[in-house]
Amino acid sequence: MRDTLVLRVLKLISWLPLSIGRIKGRFFGWLLYKFNAQPARITKINLALCYPEMNAKAINTLCARRMKHLAQAVFETPLVWRKGNPWVTNKVVSIRGLELFEAAIADERGTILIIPHQGNWEVLGLWASQHQAMTSLYDPPRIELLQEWIKTSREQSGSTLVPTNVRGVAAIIKALKRGEITGILPDQQPPPESGEFAPLLGVQTRTMTLINKLLQRSGAQALMCSAIRIRGGWELHFLPADEALYSENIEISLSALNKGVESIIALAPEQYQWEYKRFRDRPTGESPAYD
């Protein structure tokens, strides 16, 4: 019953115009900050870890801004799922680094779009799949009733979704060898067998090895990407990946990956997912980050 209610609320929200949804999102985000809800508490912990030079006032200010963007994402994403393309593409107000994307898809090698959890990553995936065949891993949401809605939204632009298992990874490698693109969210907490520690903003962070494995096995190239929330829609950013990302040395490659994530965060720190428990796993001897 709870899942049904959540689905109904999200579908109701999906009918709000983008501007109205964002206004409501800013209000609910203010409430999250005002009442120090869990997302706000986790955000403050993560900011203190990553920016030790930042004083309490600055952390609180950035946290308040983050909560507003978090809630805006909650309000606008159902609209993105319902509308899909061409509406999403029409809401891409500007693109920075478009020449990098165009050069990548013109190359016979496949391309891995590395998309940190910032702004609205659903927008980036829908926009990109309009320009090149796209095969991506799909991890169904915890709310089962949402699965078909999200899956349909992503596939309607031409994207092929594959499961997050060995079979899915094999399908991604084949797609990249065909010259297709894929989108990978690089800043999720991987299980110990799928990640190693590397610095992220000065904090040793368990980091996924999947991207390095895909690059090594497919010969693909990579771009750092983000869809930043701006007035009227989104601004897409494409940044070159550090050459060290392609290193066979996993330590060097993962450090380069996280440097790329840092470059995306720097575009709009208030739009990054600081409320996620990114530092749950700590190196031996270090104190837990969260209670």
Phi, psi and omega in degrees: 000321180297317181296321178297319180295317179300316180298317180295320179296315180296321179291327175294315179299326184296346179267357177284136173302153184305315183296319180291318179300320180291324176297313179296322179298317179298323179293312180293328176295322176298321178296318178303317180288315184302319183263011176050050179294167184307315178303323179291320181295316180295320179302315181296320178297313182295319179296320179295325178291316187276334181232068184299340179280350183277129180281172186299322181295316180294321178297316180296321179297314180292323178298316180299318179293321179297317181300323178294321179288324177300312181292326176298320178298320179298321182281326185272334185295319175301325177295319177299316179297318183289316185282314183060208177265150010274001183302314182300312180301322179291340179268001173279102189286321179206163182224125175257127180083024180302325181298329178293317179294316181296320178294323181295314184284343175279343179283145181289341176286153173287169183228129173263117174273113180268111191240092177299161179285080180217147180062238177224098184291339176297322179298315182300315181296317180294319180295313185296322183290350174283340188252342181201146177305135187228131175237126186224152174289144181228117177254107185304144179293161180296327178277106188301325183293343179278342189305309185294322180298310181294315182299315179297318180300314183289326183279339185293341177269001177108002180282140176258127182257136180232154184292156180275067178215187182301320180295321179293319179297320178298321179294323178296315180298317178297319180296318179296322178292338176276357180092012180279180175245159172219156177245129180235130174271111193274352190245036170268157180280108181279158172294157184308324182285350182244014181205160175224160182284137176209153183287135171231112184053039176084358182251127177295120190228130176295122189237138184296141176265357185302315184297317178299318180296320179295318180297317183292323186272340184250341185072020182284173174249173183221150174227141171274136186219157175200152174243100185273136179286122175225173180302128176088351180161234184222153174245122180273143178232132173237124181237145178293145175279146176298136180303331180296342178300330184275000183297143174287342176284112187297325180296316179295317182296315182292324176297319178293322178300313181290330173296323176296318177299318178300321180294327177287317178304318184298338179295324182196078184305329181289348180258006179272153186279065180294343183281357180272138181282071184292335187249035179298316178273130181237149175301154180307130177097347180267147182290150176301145180279333185234154178289000000 
